[in-house]
mmCIF file of C-alpha atoms (C1' of nucleotides) in Angstrom:
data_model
loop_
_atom_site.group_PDB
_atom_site.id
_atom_site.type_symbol
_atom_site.label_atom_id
_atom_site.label_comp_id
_atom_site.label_asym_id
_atom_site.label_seq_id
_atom_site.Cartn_x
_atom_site.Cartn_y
_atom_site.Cartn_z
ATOM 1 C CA UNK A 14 56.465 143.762 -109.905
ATOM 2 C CA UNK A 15 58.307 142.188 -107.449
ATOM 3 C CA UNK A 16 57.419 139.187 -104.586
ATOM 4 C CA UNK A 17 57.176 140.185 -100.943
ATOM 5 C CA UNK A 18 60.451 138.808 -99.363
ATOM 6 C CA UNK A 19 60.288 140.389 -95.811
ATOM 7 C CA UNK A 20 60.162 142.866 -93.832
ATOM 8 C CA UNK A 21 63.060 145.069 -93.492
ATOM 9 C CA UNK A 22 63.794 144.510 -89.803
ATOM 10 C CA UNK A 23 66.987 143.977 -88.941
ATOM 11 C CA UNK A 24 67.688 143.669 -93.036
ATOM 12 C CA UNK A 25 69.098 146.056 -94.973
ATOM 13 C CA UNK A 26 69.964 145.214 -98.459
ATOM 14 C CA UNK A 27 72.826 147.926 -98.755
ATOM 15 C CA UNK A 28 74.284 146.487 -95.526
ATOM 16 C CA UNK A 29 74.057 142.919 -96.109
ATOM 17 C CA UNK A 30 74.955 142.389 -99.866
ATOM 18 C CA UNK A 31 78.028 145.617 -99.648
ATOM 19 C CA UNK A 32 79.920 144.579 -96.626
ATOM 20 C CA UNK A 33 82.298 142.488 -97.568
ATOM 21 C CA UNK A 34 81.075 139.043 -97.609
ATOM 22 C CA UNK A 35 79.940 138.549 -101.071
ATOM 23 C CA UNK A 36 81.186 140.009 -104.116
ATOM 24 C CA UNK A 37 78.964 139.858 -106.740
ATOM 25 C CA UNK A 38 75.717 142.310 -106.296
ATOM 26 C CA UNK A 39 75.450 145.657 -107.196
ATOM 27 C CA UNK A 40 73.010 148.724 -106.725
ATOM 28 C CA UNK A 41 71.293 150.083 -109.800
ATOM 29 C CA UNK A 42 70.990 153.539 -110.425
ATOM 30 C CA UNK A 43 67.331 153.203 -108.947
ATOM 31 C CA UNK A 44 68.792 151.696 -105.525
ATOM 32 C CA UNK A 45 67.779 148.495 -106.299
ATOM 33 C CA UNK A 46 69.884 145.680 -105.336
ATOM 34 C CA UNK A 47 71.281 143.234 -108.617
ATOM 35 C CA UNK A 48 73.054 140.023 -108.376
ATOM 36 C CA UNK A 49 73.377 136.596 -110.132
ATOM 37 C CA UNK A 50 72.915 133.562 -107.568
ATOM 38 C CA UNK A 51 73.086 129.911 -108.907
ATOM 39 C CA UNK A 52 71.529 130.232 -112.694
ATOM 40 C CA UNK A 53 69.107 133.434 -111.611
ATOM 41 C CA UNK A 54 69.998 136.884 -111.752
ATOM 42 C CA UNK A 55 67.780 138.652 -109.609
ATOM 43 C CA UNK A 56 66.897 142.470 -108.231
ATOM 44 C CA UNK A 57 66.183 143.146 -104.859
ATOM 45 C CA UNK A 58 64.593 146.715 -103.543
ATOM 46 C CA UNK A 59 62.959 148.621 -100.750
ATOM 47 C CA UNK A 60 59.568 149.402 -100.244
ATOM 48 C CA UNK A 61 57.259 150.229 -97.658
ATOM 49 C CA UNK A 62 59.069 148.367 -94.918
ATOM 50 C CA UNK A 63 59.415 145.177 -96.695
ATOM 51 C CA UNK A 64 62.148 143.545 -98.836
ATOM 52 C CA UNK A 65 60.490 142.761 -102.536
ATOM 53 C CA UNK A 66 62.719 140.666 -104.650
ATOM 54 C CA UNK A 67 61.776 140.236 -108.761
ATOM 55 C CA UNK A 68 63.284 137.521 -111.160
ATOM 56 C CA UNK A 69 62.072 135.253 -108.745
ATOM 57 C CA UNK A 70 59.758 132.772 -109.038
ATOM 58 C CA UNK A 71 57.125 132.142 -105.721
ATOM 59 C CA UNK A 72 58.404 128.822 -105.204
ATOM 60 C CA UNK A 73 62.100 129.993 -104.785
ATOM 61 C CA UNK A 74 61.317 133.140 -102.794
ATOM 62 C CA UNK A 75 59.923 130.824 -99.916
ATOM 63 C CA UNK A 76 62.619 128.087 -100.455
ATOM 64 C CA UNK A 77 66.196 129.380 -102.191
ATOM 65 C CA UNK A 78 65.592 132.879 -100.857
ATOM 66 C CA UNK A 79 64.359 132.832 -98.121
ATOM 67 C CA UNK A 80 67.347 130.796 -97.038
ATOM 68 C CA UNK A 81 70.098 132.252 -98.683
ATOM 69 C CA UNK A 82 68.825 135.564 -96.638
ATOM 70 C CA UNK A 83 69.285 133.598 -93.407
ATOM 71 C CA UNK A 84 65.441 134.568 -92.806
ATOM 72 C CA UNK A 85 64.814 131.955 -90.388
ATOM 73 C CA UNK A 86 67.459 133.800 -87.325
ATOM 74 C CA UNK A 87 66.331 136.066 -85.266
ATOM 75 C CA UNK A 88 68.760 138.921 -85.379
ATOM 76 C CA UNK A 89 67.311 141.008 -83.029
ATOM 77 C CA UNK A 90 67.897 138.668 -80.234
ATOM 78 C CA UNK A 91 71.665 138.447 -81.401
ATOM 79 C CA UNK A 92 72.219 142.209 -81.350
ATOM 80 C CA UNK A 93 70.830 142.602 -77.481
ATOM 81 C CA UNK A 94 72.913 139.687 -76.754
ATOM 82 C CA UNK A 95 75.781 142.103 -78.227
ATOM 83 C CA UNK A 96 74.756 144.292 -75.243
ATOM 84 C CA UNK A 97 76.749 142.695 -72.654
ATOM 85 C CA UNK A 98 79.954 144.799 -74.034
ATOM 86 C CA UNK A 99 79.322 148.487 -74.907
ATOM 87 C CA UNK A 100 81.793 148.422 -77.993
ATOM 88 C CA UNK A 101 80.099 145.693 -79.603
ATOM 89 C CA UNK A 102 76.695 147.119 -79.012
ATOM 90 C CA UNK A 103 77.442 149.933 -80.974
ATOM 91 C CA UNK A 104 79.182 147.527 -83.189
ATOM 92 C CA UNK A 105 76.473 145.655 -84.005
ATOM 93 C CA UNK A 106 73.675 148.491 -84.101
ATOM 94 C CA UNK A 107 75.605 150.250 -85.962
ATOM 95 C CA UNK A 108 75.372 147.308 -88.319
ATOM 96 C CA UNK A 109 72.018 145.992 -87.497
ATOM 97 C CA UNK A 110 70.586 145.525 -90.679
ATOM 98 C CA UNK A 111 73.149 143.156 -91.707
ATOM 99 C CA UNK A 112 72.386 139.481 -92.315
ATOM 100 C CA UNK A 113 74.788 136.659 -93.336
ATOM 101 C CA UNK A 114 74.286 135.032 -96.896
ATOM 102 C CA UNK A 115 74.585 131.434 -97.059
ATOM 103 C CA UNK A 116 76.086 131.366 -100.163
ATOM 104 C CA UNK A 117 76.874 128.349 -102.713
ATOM 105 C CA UNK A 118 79.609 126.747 -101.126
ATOM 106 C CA UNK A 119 82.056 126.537 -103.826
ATOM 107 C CA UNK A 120 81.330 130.718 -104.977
ATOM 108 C CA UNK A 121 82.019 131.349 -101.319
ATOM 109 C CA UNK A 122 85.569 129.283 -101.053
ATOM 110 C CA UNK A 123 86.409 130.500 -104.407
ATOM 111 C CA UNK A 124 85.656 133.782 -103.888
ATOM 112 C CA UNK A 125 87.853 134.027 -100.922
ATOM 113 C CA UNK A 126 90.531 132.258 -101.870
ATOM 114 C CA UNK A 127 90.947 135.037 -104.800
ATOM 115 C CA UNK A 128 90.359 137.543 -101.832
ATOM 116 C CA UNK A 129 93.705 137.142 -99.718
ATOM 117 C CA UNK A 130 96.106 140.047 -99.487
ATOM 118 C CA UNK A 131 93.578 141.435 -101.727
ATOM 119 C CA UNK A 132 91.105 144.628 -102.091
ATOM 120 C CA UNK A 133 87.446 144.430 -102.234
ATOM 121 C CA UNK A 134 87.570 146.327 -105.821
ATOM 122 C CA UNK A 135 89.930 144.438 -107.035
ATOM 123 C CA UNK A 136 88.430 140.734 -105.812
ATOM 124 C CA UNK A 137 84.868 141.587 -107.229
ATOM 125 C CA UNK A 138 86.724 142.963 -110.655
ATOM 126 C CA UNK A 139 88.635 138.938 -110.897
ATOM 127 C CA UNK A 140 85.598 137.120 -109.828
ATOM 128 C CA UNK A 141 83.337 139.227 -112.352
ATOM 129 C CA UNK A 142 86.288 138.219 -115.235
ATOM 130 C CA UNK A 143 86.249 134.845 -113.606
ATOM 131 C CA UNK A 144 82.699 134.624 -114.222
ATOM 132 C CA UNK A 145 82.287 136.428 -117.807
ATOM 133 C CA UNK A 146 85.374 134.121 -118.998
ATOM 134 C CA UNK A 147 84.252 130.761 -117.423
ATOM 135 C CA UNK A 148 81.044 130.880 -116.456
ATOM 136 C CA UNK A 149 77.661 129.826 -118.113
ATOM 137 C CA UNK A 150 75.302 132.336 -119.674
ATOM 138 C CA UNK A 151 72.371 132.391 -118.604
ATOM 139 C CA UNK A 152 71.147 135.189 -120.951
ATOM 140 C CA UNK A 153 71.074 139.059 -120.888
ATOM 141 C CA UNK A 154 74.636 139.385 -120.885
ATOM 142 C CA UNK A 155 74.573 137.523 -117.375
ATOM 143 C CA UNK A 156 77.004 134.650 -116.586
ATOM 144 C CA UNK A 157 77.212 132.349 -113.437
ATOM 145 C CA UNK A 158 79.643 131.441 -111.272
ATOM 146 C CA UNK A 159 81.593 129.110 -112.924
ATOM 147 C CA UNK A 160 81.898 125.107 -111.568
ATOM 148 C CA UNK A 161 84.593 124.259 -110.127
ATOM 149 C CA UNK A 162 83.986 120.610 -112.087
ATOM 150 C CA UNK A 163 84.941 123.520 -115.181
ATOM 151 C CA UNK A 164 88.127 125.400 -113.944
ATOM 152 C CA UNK A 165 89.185 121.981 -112.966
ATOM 153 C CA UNK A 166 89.849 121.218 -116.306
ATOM 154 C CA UNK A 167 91.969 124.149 -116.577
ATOM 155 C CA UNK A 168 95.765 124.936 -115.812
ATOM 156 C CA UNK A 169 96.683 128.418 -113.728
ATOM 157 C CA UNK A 170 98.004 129.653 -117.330
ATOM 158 C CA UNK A 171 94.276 129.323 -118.603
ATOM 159 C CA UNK A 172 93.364 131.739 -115.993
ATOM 160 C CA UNK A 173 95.938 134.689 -117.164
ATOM 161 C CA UNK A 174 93.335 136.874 -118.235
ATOM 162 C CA UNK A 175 91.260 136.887 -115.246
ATOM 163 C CA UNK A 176 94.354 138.593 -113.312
ATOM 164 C CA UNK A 177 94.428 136.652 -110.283
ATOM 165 C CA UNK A 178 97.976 136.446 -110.091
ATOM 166 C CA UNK A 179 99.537 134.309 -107.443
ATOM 167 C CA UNK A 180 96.033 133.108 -106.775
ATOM 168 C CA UNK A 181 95.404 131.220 -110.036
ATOM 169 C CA UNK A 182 96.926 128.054 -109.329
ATOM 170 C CA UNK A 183 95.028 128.149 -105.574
ATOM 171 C CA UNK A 184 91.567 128.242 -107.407
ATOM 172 C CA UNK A 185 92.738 125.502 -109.111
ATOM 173 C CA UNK A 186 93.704 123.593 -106.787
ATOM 174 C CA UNK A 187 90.522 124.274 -104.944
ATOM 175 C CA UNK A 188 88.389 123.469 -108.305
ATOM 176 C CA UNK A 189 90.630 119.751 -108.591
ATOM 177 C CA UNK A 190 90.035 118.510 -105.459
ATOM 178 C CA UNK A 191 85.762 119.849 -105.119
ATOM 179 C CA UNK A 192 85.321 118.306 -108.302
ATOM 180 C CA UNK A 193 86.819 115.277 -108.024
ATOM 181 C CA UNK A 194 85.130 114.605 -104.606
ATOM 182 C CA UNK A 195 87.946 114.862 -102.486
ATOM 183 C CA UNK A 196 86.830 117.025 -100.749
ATOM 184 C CA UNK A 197 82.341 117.378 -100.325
ATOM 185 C CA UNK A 198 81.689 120.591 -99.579
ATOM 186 C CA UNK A 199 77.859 119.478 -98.696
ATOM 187 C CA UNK A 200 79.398 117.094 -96.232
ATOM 188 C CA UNK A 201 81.463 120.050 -94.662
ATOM 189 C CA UNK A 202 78.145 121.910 -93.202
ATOM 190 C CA UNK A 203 77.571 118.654 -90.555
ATOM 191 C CA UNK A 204 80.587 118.500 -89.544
ATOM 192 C CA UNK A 205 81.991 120.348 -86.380
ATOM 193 C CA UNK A 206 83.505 123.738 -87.892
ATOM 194 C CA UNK A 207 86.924 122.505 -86.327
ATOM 195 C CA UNK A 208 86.850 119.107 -88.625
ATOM 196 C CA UNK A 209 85.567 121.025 -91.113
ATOM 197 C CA UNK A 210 88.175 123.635 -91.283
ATOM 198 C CA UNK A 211 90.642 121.153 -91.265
ATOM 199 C CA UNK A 212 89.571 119.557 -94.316
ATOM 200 C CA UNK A 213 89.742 122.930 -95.886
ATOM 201 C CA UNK A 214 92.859 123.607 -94.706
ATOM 202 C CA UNK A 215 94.367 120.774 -97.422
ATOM 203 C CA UNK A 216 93.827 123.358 -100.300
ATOM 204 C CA UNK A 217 96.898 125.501 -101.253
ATOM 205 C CA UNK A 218 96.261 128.861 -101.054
ATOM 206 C CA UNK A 219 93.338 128.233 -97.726
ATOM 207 C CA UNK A 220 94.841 129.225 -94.621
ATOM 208 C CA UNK A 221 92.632 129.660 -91.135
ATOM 209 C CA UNK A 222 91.607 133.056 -92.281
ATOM 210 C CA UNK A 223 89.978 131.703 -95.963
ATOM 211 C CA UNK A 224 88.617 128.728 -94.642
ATOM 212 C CA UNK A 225 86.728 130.547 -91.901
ATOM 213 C CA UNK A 226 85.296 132.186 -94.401
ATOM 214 C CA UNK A 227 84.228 129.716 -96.248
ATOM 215 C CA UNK A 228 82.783 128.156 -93.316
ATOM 216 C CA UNK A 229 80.679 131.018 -92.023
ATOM 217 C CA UNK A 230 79.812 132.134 -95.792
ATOM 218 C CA UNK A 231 79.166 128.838 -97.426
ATOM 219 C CA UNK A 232 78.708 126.153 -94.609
ATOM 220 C CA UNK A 233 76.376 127.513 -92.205
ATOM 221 C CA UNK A 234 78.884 127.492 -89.131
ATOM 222 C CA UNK A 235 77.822 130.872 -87.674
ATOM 223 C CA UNK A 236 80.965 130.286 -84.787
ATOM 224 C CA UNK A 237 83.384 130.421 -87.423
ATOM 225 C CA UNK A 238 85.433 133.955 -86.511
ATOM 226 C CA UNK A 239 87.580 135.221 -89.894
ATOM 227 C CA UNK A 240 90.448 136.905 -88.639
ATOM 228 C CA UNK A 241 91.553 139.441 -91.067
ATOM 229 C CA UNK A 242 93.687 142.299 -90.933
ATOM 230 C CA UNK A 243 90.872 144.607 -89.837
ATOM 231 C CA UNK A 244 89.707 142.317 -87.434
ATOM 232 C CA UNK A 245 92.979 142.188 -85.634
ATOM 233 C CA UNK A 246 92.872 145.669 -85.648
ATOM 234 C CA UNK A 247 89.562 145.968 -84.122
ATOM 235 C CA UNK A 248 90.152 143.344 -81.421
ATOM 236 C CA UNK A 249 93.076 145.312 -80.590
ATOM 237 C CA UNK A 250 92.030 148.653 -81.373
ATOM 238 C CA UNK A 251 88.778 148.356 -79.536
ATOM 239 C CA UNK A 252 88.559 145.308 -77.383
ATOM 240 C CA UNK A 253 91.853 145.397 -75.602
ATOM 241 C CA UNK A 254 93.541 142.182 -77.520
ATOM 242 C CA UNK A 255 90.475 139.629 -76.566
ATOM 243 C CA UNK A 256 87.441 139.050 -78.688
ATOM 244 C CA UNK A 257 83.920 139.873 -76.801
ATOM 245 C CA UNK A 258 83.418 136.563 -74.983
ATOM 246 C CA UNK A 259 79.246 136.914 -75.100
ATOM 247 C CA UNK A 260 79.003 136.415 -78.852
ATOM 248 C CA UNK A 261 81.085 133.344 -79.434
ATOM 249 C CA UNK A 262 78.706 131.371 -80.308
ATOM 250 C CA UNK A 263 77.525 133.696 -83.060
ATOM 251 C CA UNK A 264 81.228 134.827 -83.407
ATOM 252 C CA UNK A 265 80.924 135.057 -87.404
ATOM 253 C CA UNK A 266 77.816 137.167 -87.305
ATOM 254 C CA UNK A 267 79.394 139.756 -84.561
ATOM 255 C CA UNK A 268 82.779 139.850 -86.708
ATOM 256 C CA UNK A 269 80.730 141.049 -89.646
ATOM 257 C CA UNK A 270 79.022 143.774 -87.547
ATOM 258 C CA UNK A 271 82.638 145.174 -86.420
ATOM 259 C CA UNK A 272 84.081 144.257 -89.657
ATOM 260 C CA UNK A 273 81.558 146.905 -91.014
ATOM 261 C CA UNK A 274 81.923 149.163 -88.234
ATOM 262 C CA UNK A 275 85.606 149.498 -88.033
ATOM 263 C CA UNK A 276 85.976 150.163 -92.043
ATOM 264 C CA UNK A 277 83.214 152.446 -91.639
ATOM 265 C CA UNK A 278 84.943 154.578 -88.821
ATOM 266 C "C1'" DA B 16 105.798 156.594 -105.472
ATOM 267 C "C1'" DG B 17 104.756 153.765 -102.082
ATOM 268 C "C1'" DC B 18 101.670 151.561 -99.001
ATOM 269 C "C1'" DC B 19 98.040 148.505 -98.501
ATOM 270 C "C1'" DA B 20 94.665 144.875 -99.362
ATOM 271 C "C1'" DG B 21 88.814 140.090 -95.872
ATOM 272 C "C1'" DG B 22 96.560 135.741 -96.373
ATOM 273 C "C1'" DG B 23 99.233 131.822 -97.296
ATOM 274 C "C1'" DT B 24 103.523 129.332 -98.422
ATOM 275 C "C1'" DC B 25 108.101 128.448 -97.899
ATOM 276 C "C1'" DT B 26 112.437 128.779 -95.716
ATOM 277 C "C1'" DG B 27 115.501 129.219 -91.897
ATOM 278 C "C1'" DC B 28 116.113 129.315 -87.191
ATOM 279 C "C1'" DG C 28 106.607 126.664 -83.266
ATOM 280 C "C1'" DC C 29 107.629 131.256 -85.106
ATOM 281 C "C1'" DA C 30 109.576 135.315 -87.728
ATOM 282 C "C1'" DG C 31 110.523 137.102 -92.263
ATOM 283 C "C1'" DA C 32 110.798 137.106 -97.362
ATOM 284 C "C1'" DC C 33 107.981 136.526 -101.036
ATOM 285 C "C1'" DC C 34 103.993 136.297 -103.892
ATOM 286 C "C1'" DA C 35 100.752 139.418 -108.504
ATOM 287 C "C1'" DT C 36 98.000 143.122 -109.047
ATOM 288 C "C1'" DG C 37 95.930 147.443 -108.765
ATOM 289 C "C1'" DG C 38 93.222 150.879 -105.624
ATOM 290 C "C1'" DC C 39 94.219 154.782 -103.187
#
DNA sequence: AGCCAGGGTCTGC
DNA sequence: GCAGACCATGGC
């Protein structure tokens, strides 16, 4: 049985872990939500107008969970702000029962460095390899997200059969300077997402785009705006070239409700 | 078959 | 500073 998480306002697991800003849950043939965080693999489901999550001890649900889940932000008061322009409103109710994840910082850098030019299939079927190759198993048939103090170790050859392709040597990269300390991805969530970004930016293979996401994703900097090639689309497509001025300071949460929108259209 | 994908690097102007 | 070629791979 599982431990009351929430209540599903404004949270919709098929929403929030399927649109595009993590990679590595998947719905069971019961509807139920499955995904490995950290060293726990976990199953989240519906019921009676709450979130229930099981392989989860109490402890974590209030602590872990209830953070990675954002829990603490009141959504509802972001999606009237939406109101102020009419596409975003529908935007964003449209996409209401979205929340964004606050990942582990390195899966969420990792994850979308192996993401650019890239399709959602295909970046969940390298970070799954990624994982079942590298990672540590933490029973079942279950592996985690590898370290990146492991794939440091390794060259871009190593990482052939993952099928990353130009990406390999980025992850690297990205693992090398992480592990050694470099770069402190924990320090990276006080900073000022400009100083932060900036930072990120000294990885090969993390341009604005990446590093946005691994701000809003992984860092906690809700302002951060990933500008991808639907995104562009949308602002042009729908907003007439300019993003909607009253969410920039939730900019990353009202990209992901048009981000979902737009594909959805 | 060919275009596209939650982009970035490198080169040449 | 900015456009254009190029990058690996596979979904559609």
């Amino acid at each position: 049985m599982g431990i009351f998480l929430v209540e599903n306002k404004n949270f919709s697991l098929a929403q929030t872990l399927d649109c595009g800003q993590a990679f590595r849950w998947r719905e069971d043939e019961n509807g139920a939500w499955c995904g490995i965080v950290g060293k726990s693999r976990v199953r989240l489901y519906e019921a009676d107008g709450a979130v229930f999550i099981e392989g989860a001890d109490e402890k974590s649900v209030n602590c872990f969970w209830h953070s990675y889940f954002d829990l603490d932000r009141d959504y509802g008061a972001l999606i009237k702000k939406c109101a102020a322009d009419p596409i975003l409103m529908r935007a964003a109710e449209y996409g209401s029962g979205i929340r964004i994840l606050k990942q582990e910082p390195w899966e969420a850098l990792c994850s979308f460095i192996i993401s650019q030019n890239n399709n959602i299939p295909r970046i969940k079927g390298i970070i799954d390899r990624l994982c079942t190759v590298f990672g540590e198993d933490i029973g079942g048939g279950f592996y985690s997200f590898p370290t990146a103090e492991r794939l440091a170790l390794l060259e871009a050859e190593d990482l052939s059969d993952i099928r990353a392709g130009f990406r390999a040597k980025y992850i690297i990269d990205a693992a090398r300077r992480v592990s050694s300390g470099e770069i402190d991805l924990e320090a990276l969530k006080a900073q000022d997402a400009d100083t932060a970004r900036q930072t990120l930016m000294k990885i090969k293979g993390v341009g604005p785009k990446v590093a946005d996401c691994a701000l809003l994703y992984g860092l906690g900097h809700i302002e951060a705006f990933p500008k991808d090639v639907w995104i562009k689309r949308a602002t042009n497509e729908l907003f007439g070239g300019t993003f909607p001025q009253c969410a920039l300071d939730f900019a990353g949460i009202a990209q992901q409700y048009i981000f979902y929108y737009i594909r959805g259209l």
